[in-house]
Coordinates of C-alpha atoms in Angstrom, one line a residue:
M18 CA -14.3 30.6 6.0
Q19 CA -11.9 30.3 9.0
L20 CA -8.1 29.9 8.4
T21 CA -8.4 26.4 9.9
D22 CA -10.8 25.4 7.2
L23 CA -8.4 26.2 4.3
T24 CA -6.4 23.7 2.4
A25 CA -2.6 24.2 2.0
V26 CA -3.1 25.4 -1.6
Q27 CA -5.6 28.1 -0.3
L28 CA -3.3 29.1 2.6
L29 CA -0.4 29.6 0.2
D30 CA -2.5 31.7 -2.1
G31 CA -3.5 33.9 0.8
Y32 CA 0.1 34.3 1.9
R33 CA 1.0 35.3 -1.7
K34 CA -1.8 37.9 -1.8
G35 CA -1.1 39.2 1.7
E36 CA -4.6 38.4 2.9
F37 CA -3.3 36.7 6.0
S38 CA 0.1 35.5 7.4
P39 CA 1.8 32.3 8.5
V40 CA 1.7 33.5 12.1
E41 CA -2.0 33.9 12.0
A42 CA -2.4 30.5 10.4
A43 CA -0.1 28.9 13.0
E44 CA -1.9 30.6 15.9
R45 CA -5.4 29.6 14.7
T46 CA -4.4 26.0 14.0
L47 CA -2.7 25.7 17.4
E48 CA -5.8 27.0 19.1
R49 CA -7.8 24.4 17.2
A50 CA -5.4 21.7 18.2
R51 CA -5.6 22.6 21.8
R52 CA -9.4 22.7 21.6
I53 CA -9.9 19.3 20.0
Q54 CA -7.3 17.4 22.1
P55 CA -9.5 16.7 25.1
E56 CA -12.2 15.4 22.8
V57 CA -10.3 13.2 20.3
N58 CA -6.8 12.8 21.7
A59 CA -5.0 13.4 18.3
F60 CA -1.7 14.6 19.7
V61 CA 1.2 13.1 21.6
R62 CA 2.5 16.6 22.0
L63 CA 2.2 20.1 20.5
T64 CA 5.4 21.9 19.5
E65 CA 4.0 25.4 20.0
E66 CA 7.1 27.3 20.6
D67 CA 8.9 25.9 17.6
A68 CA 5.8 26.3 15.4
L69 CA 5.4 30.0 16.2
A70 CA 9.1 30.6 15.7
R71 CA 9.1 29.0 12.3
A72 CA 5.9 30.8 11.4
R73 CA 7.5 34.2 12.2
E74 CA 10.5 33.3 10.0
S75 CA 8.1 32.3 7.2
E76 CA 6.1 35.5 7.6
E77 CA 9.3 37.5 7.1
R78 CA 10.2 35.6 4.0
W79 CA 6.8 36.1 2.5
R80 CA 7.0 39.9 3.4
R81 CA 10.3 40.0 1.3
G82 CA 8.7 38.0 -1.5
E83 CA 11.2 35.2 -1.0
P84 CA 9.3 32.0 0.3
A85 CA 11.7 29.2 1.1
G86 CA 9.9 26.5 -0.8
L87 CA 6.6 25.0 -1.9
L88 CA 5.1 24.8 1.6
D89 CA 6.5 27.9 3.3
G90 CA 4.3 28.7 6.3
V91 CA 1.9 25.8 6.0
P92 CA 1.0 24.1 9.3
V93 CA 1.8 20.3 9.3
T94 CA 1.6 17.5 11.8
V95 CA 3.8 14.4 12.0
K96 CA 2.9 10.9 13.1
D97 CA 4.9 9.9 16.1
I98 CA 6.6 7.1 14.1
L99 CA 8.7 9.6 12.1
L100 CA 11.6 11.5 13.6
L101 CA 11.2 15.2 14.2
R102 CA 14.4 16.9 15.2
G103 CA 14.4 18.3 18.8
H104 CA 11.4 16.2 20.0
P105 CA 11.1 12.7 21.2
T106 CA 9.6 10.0 18.9
L107 CA 8.1 7.4 21.2
R108 CA 6.1 5.4 18.7
G109 CA 3.2 5.0 21.1
S110 CA 5.4 2.9 23.4
R111 CA 6.3 3.1 27.1
T112 CA 9.4 1.1 26.3
I113 CA 11.1 4.0 24.6
P114 CA 12.7 6.6 26.9
E115 CA 12.2 10.3 26.2
S116 CA 15.8 11.1 27.1
G117 CA 18.2 11.6 24.2
S118 CA 19.2 14.4 21.9
W119 CA 16.7 13.5 19.1
E120 CA 18.9 15.4 16.6
E121 CA 17.7 13.9 13.3
D122 CA 14.7 14.4 11.0
A123 CA 13.1 11.5 9.0
P124 CA 13.6 12.1 5.3
S125 CA 10.0 13.4 4.7
V126 CA 10.3 15.7 7.7
A127 CA 13.6 17.0 6.5
R128 CA 12.1 17.9 3.1
L129 CA 9.2 19.7 4.8
R130 CA 11.7 21.6 6.9
E131 CA 13.6 22.6 3.8
H132 CA 10.4 23.9 2.2
G133 CA 9.5 26.1 5.2
A134 CA 6.6 24.1 6.7
V135 CA 5.5 24.9 10.3
F136 CA 5.5 21.8 12.6
L137 CA 2.5 21.9 15.0
G138 CA 3.2 18.6 16.8
K139 CA 3.4 14.8 16.8
T140 CA 0.2 12.8 16.3
T141 CA -0.8 9.6 18.1
T142 CA -0.3 6.0 16.9
P143 CA -0.8 2.6 18.3
E144 CA 2.4 1.0 19.7
F145 CA 4.9 0.8 16.8
G146 CA 2.0 1.3 14.4
W147 CA 1.1 -2.4 14.7
K148 CA -2.7 -2.3 14.2
G149 CA -5.6 -0.6 12.4
V150 CA -7.0 1.4 15.3
T151 CA -5.2 4.1 17.4
D152 CA -4.9 3.3 21.0
S153 CA -1.8 2.6 23.0
P154 CA -0.5 2.1 26.6
L155 CA 1.3 5.4 26.2
T156 CA -1.4 7.8 25.0
G157 CA -4.7 6.1 25.3
I158 CA -7.5 6.1 22.8
T159 CA -7.8 8.4 19.8
R160 CA -11.4 9.0 18.8
N161 CA -13.3 9.7 15.6
P162 CA -14.1 13.4 14.8
H163 CA -17.6 12.5 13.7
D164 CA -18.6 10.4 16.7
H165 CA -16.3 10.4 19.8
S166 CA -17.5 7.0 20.8
R167 CA -16.0 5.5 17.6
T168 CA -12.4 4.8 16.6
A169 CA -10.5 7.1 14.4
G170 CA -8.9 4.1 12.8
G171 CA -5.2 3.5 12.6
S172 CA -2.4 3.4 12.7
S173 CA -2.2 7.0 11.6
G174 CA -5.3 7.9 13.6
G175 CA -4.0 11.0 15.2
S176 CA -3.0 12.5 11.9
A177 CA -6.4 11.7 10.4
A178 CA -8.3 13.3 13.3
A179 CA -6.1 16.4 13.3
V180 CA -6.6 17.0 9.5
A181 CA -10.3 16.3 9.7
L182 CA -10.8 18.8 12.6
G183 CA -8.7 21.7 11.1
A184 CA -5.5 21.2 13.2
G185 CA -3.3 21.7 10.2
P186 CA -4.2 20.9 6.5
L187 CA -1.3 18.4 6.0
S188 CA 0.0 15.5 8.0
L189 CA 2.6 12.8 7.4
G190 CA 1.4 9.3 8.0
T191 CA 2.8 5.8 7.5
D192 CA 1.1 2.8 6.0
G193 CA 2.2 -0.8 6.4
G194 CA -1.2 -2.5 5.9
G195 CA -3.6 0.3 5.5
S196 CA -2.4 2.7 8.2
I197 CA -2.9 5.9 6.1
R198 CA -6.0 4.7 4.2
I199 CA -7.9 3.2 7.2
P200 CA -8.1 6.3 9.4
A201 CA -8.5 8.6 6.4
A202 CA -11.6 6.6 5.4
F203 CA -13.0 6.5 8.9
C204 CA -12.4 10.3 9.4
G205 CA -13.5 11.5 6.0
I206 CA -10.3 12.9 4.6
F207 CA -7.9 12.0 1.7
G208 CA -5.0 9.6 2.3
L209 CA -2.4 8.3 -0.2
K210 CA 0.0 5.4 0.2
P211 CA 2.4 6.2 -2.6
T212 CA 4.4 3.6 -4.5
Y213 CA 6.9 2.0 -2.2
G214 CA 10.1 4.0 -2.2
R215 CA 8.6 7.2 -3.6
V216 CA 8.8 8.7 -0.1
P217 CA 12.0 7.6 1.5
L218 CA 12.0 6.1 5.0
Y219 CA 14.7 6.3 7.7
P220 CA 15.2 4.6 10.1
A221 CA 14.2 1.5 8.1
S222 CA 11.0 -0.1 9.3
A223 CA 11.2 -3.5 11.0
F224 CA 8.1 -4.3 8.9
G225 CA 10.4 -4.0 5.9
T226 CA 9.2 -3.1 2.4
L227 CA 5.5 -3.3 3.5
S228 CA 5.9 0.1 5.1
H229 CA 5.3 3.3 3.2
A230 CA 5.1 7.0 4.2
G231 CA 2.7 9.4 2.6
P232 CA 0.3 12.4 2.7
M233 CA -2.9 12.8 4.7
T234 CA -4.7 15.9 3.5
R235 CA -8.0 17.7 2.9
D236 CA -8.0 16.8 -0.8
A237 CA -6.0 15.4 -3.7
A238 CA -4.5 18.7 -4.7
D239 CA -2.9 19.1 -1.3
A240 CA -1.7 15.5 -1.4
A241 CA -0.1 16.1 -4.8
L242 CA 1.7 19.2 -3.6
L243 CA 2.9 17.4 -0.5
L244 CA 4.1 14.5 -2.5
D245 CA 6.1 16.9 -4.8
V246 CA 7.9 17.9 -1.6
I247 CA 8.5 14.6 0.3
G248 CA 8.8 12.3 -2.8
T249 CA 12.5 13.1 -3.4
P250 CA 15.4 10.8 -2.7
D251 CA 17.3 10.6 0.5
A252 CA 20.7 8.9 0.8
R253 CA 19.7 7.2 4.1
D254 CA 17.1 5.0 2.3
W255 CA 18.8 2.3 0.2
S256 CA 15.5 1.2 -1.3
G257 CA 14.2 4.7 -2.3
L258 CA 13.2 5.5 -5.8
P259 CA 14.9 8.1 -8.0
P260 CA 13.2 11.4 -8.5
A261 CA 9.8 11.4 -10.1
P262 CA 9.8 12.2 -13.8
G263 CA 7.6 15.3 -13.2
S264 CA 5.5 17.2 -10.8
F265 CA 2.4 15.4 -9.4
T266 CA 0.7 18.8 -9.2
E267 CA 1.2 19.6 -12.9
G268 CA -0.8 16.6 -14.2
L269 CA -3.5 16.8 -11.6
R270 CA -6.1 18.3 -14.0
D271 CA -5.8 15.7 -16.8
G272 CA -8.9 14.0 -15.6
V273 CA -10.1 10.5 -16.1
R274 CA -11.6 10.6 -19.6
G275 CA -10.5 7.4 -21.5
L276 CA -9.0 5.7 -18.4
R277 CA -9.9 2.0 -18.0
V278 CA -11.3 1.5 -14.5
A279 CA -12.0 -1.9 -13.0
Y280 CA -14.6 -1.8 -10.2
S281 CA -14.5 -4.6 -7.7
P282 CA -17.2 -4.2 -5.1
C283 CA -16.2 -7.2 -3.0
L284 CA -13.1 -8.8 -4.5
G285 CA -15.2 -11.5 -6.2
G286 CA -17.4 -12.2 -3.2
Q287 CA -14.5 -12.6 -0.8
V288 CA -15.6 -9.6 1.4
A289 CA -18.9 -8.9 3.0
V290 CA -19.5 -5.1 2.6
Q291 CA -22.0 -3.1 4.6
P292 CA -24.8 -2.0 2.3
P293 CA -24.4 1.8 3.0
V294 CA -20.7 1.4 2.2
A295 CA -21.4 -0.5 -1.0
A296 CA -24.0 2.0 -2.1
A297 CA -21.8 5.1 -1.6
V298 CA -18.9 3.5 -3.5
R299 CA -21.1 2.5 -6.4
R300 CA -22.4 6.1 -6.7
A301 CA -18.8 7.4 -6.8
V302 CA -17.9 4.8 -9.5
A303 CA -20.9 6.0 -11.5
A304 CA -19.4 9.5 -11.2
L305 CA -16.1 8.3 -12.7
A306 CA -18.1 6.9 -15.7
D307 CA -19.9 10.2 -16.0
L308 CA -16.5 11.9 -16.2
G309 CA -15.5 9.8 -19.2
A310 CA -13.8 6.8 -17.7
Y311 CA -14.5 3.3 -19.1
V312 CA -15.8 1.4 -16.1
E313 CA -16.1 -2.4 -16.0
E314 CA -17.2 -4.4 -13.0
T315 CA -14.6 -7.1 -12.6
D316 CA -12.3 -8.5 -10.0
P317 CA -8.5 -8.9 -9.7
D318 CA -7.2 -12.4 -9.9
F319 CA -6.2 -13.2 -6.3
S320 CA -7.4 -14.8 -3.1
D321 CA -7.0 -13.2 0.3
P322 CA -3.2 -13.1 1.1
V323 CA -3.8 -12.6 4.8
D324 CA -1.8 -15.6 6.0
A325 CA 1.3 -14.4 4.1
F326 CA 0.7 -10.9 5.4
H327 CA 0.5 -12.1 8.9
T328 CA 3.8 -14.0 8.6
L329 CA 5.6 -10.9 7.4
W330 CA 3.8 -8.5 9.7
F331 CA 4.0 -10.6 12.9
S332 CA 7.7 -11.4 12.2
G333 CA 8.4 -7.6 11.9
A334 CA 6.6 -7.0 15.2
A335 CA 8.8 -9.7 16.9
R336 CA 11.9 -8.0 15.5
V337 CA 10.8 -4.6 16.9
T338 CA 10.6 -6.0 20.4
E339 CA 13.2 -8.8 20.5
R340 CA 15.7 -6.8 22.6
L341 CA 13.2 -5.9 25.3
S342 CA 13.7 -7.5 28.7
A343 CA 10.9 -9.7 30.1
R344 CA 10.0 -6.8 32.5
R345 CA 9.8 -4.2 29.8
R346 CA 7.9 -6.6 27.5
Q347 CA 5.1 -6.4 30.1
L348 CA 4.7 -2.7 29.2
L349 CA 3.6 -3.6 25.7
D350 CA 0.0 -3.5 24.3
P351 CA -1.3 -7.0 25.1
G352 CA -2.3 -7.5 21.5
L353 CA 1.2 -6.6 20.3
R354 CA 2.7 -9.1 22.8
E355 CA 0.4 -11.8 21.3
I356 CA 1.5 -11.2 17.7
C357 CA 5.2 -10.9 18.7
V358 CA 5.0 -14.4 20.3
Q359 CA 3.4 -15.7 17.1
G360 CA 5.9 -13.9 14.9
A361 CA 8.9 -15.3 16.8
R362 CA 7.7 -18.9 16.0
Y363 CA 8.0 -18.4 12.2
S364 CA 11.0 -20.0 10.5
A365 CA 13.0 -18.5 7.7
L366 CA 11.3 -20.9 5.3
D367 CA 7.9 -19.7 6.5
Y368 CA 9.0 -16.1 5.8
L369 CA 10.3 -17.0 2.3
A370 CA 7.0 -18.9 1.6
A371 CA 5.2 -15.6 2.4
V372 CA 7.6 -13.8 0.1
D373 CA 6.7 -16.2 -2.7
V374 CA 3.0 -15.4 -2.2
R375 CA 3.8 -11.7 -2.3
M376 CA 5.8 -12.0 -5.5
D377 CA 3.0 -14.0 -7.2
L378 CA 0.4 -11.4 -6.1
G379 CA 2.6 -8.7 -7.5
R380 CA 2.8 -10.6 -10.8
R381 CA -1.0 -11.0 -10.9
M382 CA -1.6 -7.3 -10.3
G383 CA 1.1 -6.3 -12.8
R384 CA -0.8 -8.3 -15.5
F385 CA -4.1 -6.9 -14.3
H386 CA -2.9 -3.3 -14.9
E387 CA -2.0 -4.1 -18.4
R388 CA -5.7 -4.2 -19.0
Y389 CA -6.9 -1.6 -16.5
D390 CA -5.4 1.8 -15.4
L391 CA -7.2 1.8 -12.1
L392 CA -8.8 -0.6 -9.7
V393 CA -11.6 0.8 -7.5
T394 CA -12.8 -0.9 -4.3
P395 CA -14.3 0.2 -1.0
T396 CA -11.5 1.3 1.2
L397 CA -13.0 -0.7 4.1
P398 CA -16.1 -2.9 4.3
V399 CA -17.3 -1.1 7.4
T400 CA -17.5 2.4 8.9
A401 CA -16.0 3.4 12.2
F402 CA -16.8 1.1 15.1
E403 CA -16.5 1.4 18.9
A404 CA -13.3 3.0 20.1
G405 CA -10.9 1.0 22.2
V406 CA -11.2 -2.4 20.5
E407 CA -9.1 -4.0 17.8
A408 CA -12.0 -5.3 15.8
P409 CA -15.8 -4.7 15.9
R410 CA -17.4 -6.6 18.7
N411 CA -19.7 -8.5 16.4
S412 CA -16.8 -9.6 14.1
T413 CA -15.8 -13.2 13.7
H414 CA -12.2 -11.9 13.4
H415 CA -9.8 -11.4 16.3
R416 CA -7.2 -9.3 14.6
W417 CA -7.5 -6.0 12.7
T418 CA -6.7 -7.6 9.4
G419 CA -10.1 -9.3 9.5
W420 CA -11.9 -6.0 8.7
T421 CA -9.2 -4.5 6.3
P422 CA -9.1 -7.0 3.4
F423 CA -9.1 -4.2 0.8
T424 CA -6.0 -2.4 2.1
Y425 CA -3.1 -4.8 3.1
P426 CA -2.9 -6.6 -0.3
F427 CA -1.5 -3.4 -1.9
N428 CA 1.2 -3.1 0.7
L429 CA 2.3 -6.6 -0.4
T430 CA 2.4 -5.4 -4.0
Q431 CA 3.8 -1.9 -3.2
Q432 CA 1.3 -0.2 -5.4
P433 CA 0.0 3.4 -5.0
A434 CA -3.4 3.4 -3.3
A435 CA -5.6 6.2 -2.0
T436 CA -8.8 6.7 -0.2
V437 CA -11.4 9.3 -1.1
P438 CA -14.4 10.2 1.1
V439 CA -17.5 9.4 -1.0
G440 CA -20.4 9.4 1.4
T441 CA -21.7 8.5 4.8
D442 CA -23.7 5.7 6.4
G443 CA -26.9 6.0 8.3
D444 CA -25.1 7.3 11.4
G445 CA -23.3 10.0 9.5
L446 CA -20.0 8.2 9.5
P447 CA -17.7 8.6 6.5
V448 CA -17.3 6.0 3.7
G449 CA -14.1 5.7 1.8
M450 CA -13.5 4.5 -1.8
Q451 CA -10.0 3.1 -2.7
L452 CA -8.2 3.9 -5.9
V453 CA -5.3 1.7 -6.9
A454 CA -2.9 1.9 -9.8
A455 CA 0.1 0.1 -11.1
R456 CA 3.4 0.7 -9.4
H457 CA 4.9 4.1 -10.2
R458 CA 1.5 5.4 -11.4
D459 CA 0.8 7.6 -8.4
D460 CA -0.2 10.3 -10.9
L461 CA -3.2 8.3 -12.1
V462 CA -4.5 7.8 -8.5
L463 CA -4.1 11.5 -7.8
R464 CA -5.7 12.5 -11.2
A465 CA -8.8 10.3 -10.6
A466 CA -9.2 11.5 -7.0
H467 CA -8.9 15.2 -8.0
A468 CA -11.4 14.7 -10.8
L469 CA -13.9 13.5 -8.2
Y470 CA -13.2 16.5 -6.0
E471 CA -13.6 18.9 -8.9
A472 CA -16.8 17.3 -9.9
G473 CA -18.3 17.6 -6.4
A474 CA -18.6 13.8 -6.2
V475 CA -16.8 13.7 -2.9
S476 CA -19.1 13.6 0.1
A477 CA -18.5 14.0 3.8
P478 CA -15.7 16.6 3.3
P479 CA -13.7 17.7 6.4
G480 CA -16.0 20.7 6.8
T481 CA -18.7 18.4 8.2
A482 CA -16.3 17.6 11.0
F483 CA -15.1 21.2 11.5
A484 CA -18.7 22.2 12.3
R485 CA -18.7 20.0 15.3
A486 CA -15.3 21.1 16.7

């Protein structure tokens, strides 16, 4: 197995045993990143000089038997929404100048730096992370590792493609309506949106408390390890949570035996799910039952909150761009310009009415999780479609929210939600299954996902993409 095929856990074990070094890992992953870039366009920029310098420092620490932290020498990538000290963060936009000192790390990046991680580069995003596919006026289209004519999803599409193709086992993504889970599902990797506030954010998102940061990884074990590192408080985030009561890694092997699982294949008939997607998810649900979970087919008690989500999301987009001149506004993605116009029309009362919908949804899901430990759904009702469009061409929906009805409700409720790759459709494109738990129960999501990985119930692993790179 090549170094680029290894998980973070496996790399760390190899460093510990002296089987290979952080410098070797950095060199191989940078080579892979350079090779995949012309095909999938996963990167805004590679930070090669810095990566190799940090890898050499890590190698010396491992030689002395004094690693700096939990991820010393592990190659990571960072979505270009999050600040990385010494490098521009352009957020997919031509309206942000590269000039400036760029002297600050985002909280999650700072934690990775403290734990010795090796930063390979910044990954692509749609402009300001506004939609569920990854293309922007700044960087163009990011493509799916399994079929370059298809989208990688978004808005953390560059991170998903990089992890799927071996350009670093770990990536930091953000998720305001599905932006970790959507591309992770389309690219066949693991993605976790933690409970809101578990991973602190700075600067604060204009999309407010819809926006989360979290791990995008090869498997649940890597995600748990990464969450142990980045899920710690930062004074710059006033809404962040206190430290977790324990390590997410320590409880990973507790399994699913005895957990109460609600399986909702289509949210009570509200969502039309492609048959191959439905079949793959149903097989994975059966695997949870085989592992000892009590599975019941039932639906949560809510109707589609898309109108409330649009009010909050489009208002946030308008806020992001409100200070742009008319001339600079013309540089924006046309779709982003459209929702900004719509968002600027909402009143304070419209916004508060959407907050009321959100609070009621949170109440409903809180009561639901008194009966069920986990909710299981498809991550998406479709597999990856044509690259370069916001919605499938045969869709009746104009906006990306039309084909992501399983993801954005749980940004409104701030619950932990993950996607696990559980199969493929007839074209070999990955299918994701979503696992949702009550707020603050990230451990249950990770445990259930890890149990599926350990049982071999996860299909379409990243290795299927590696073979094509």
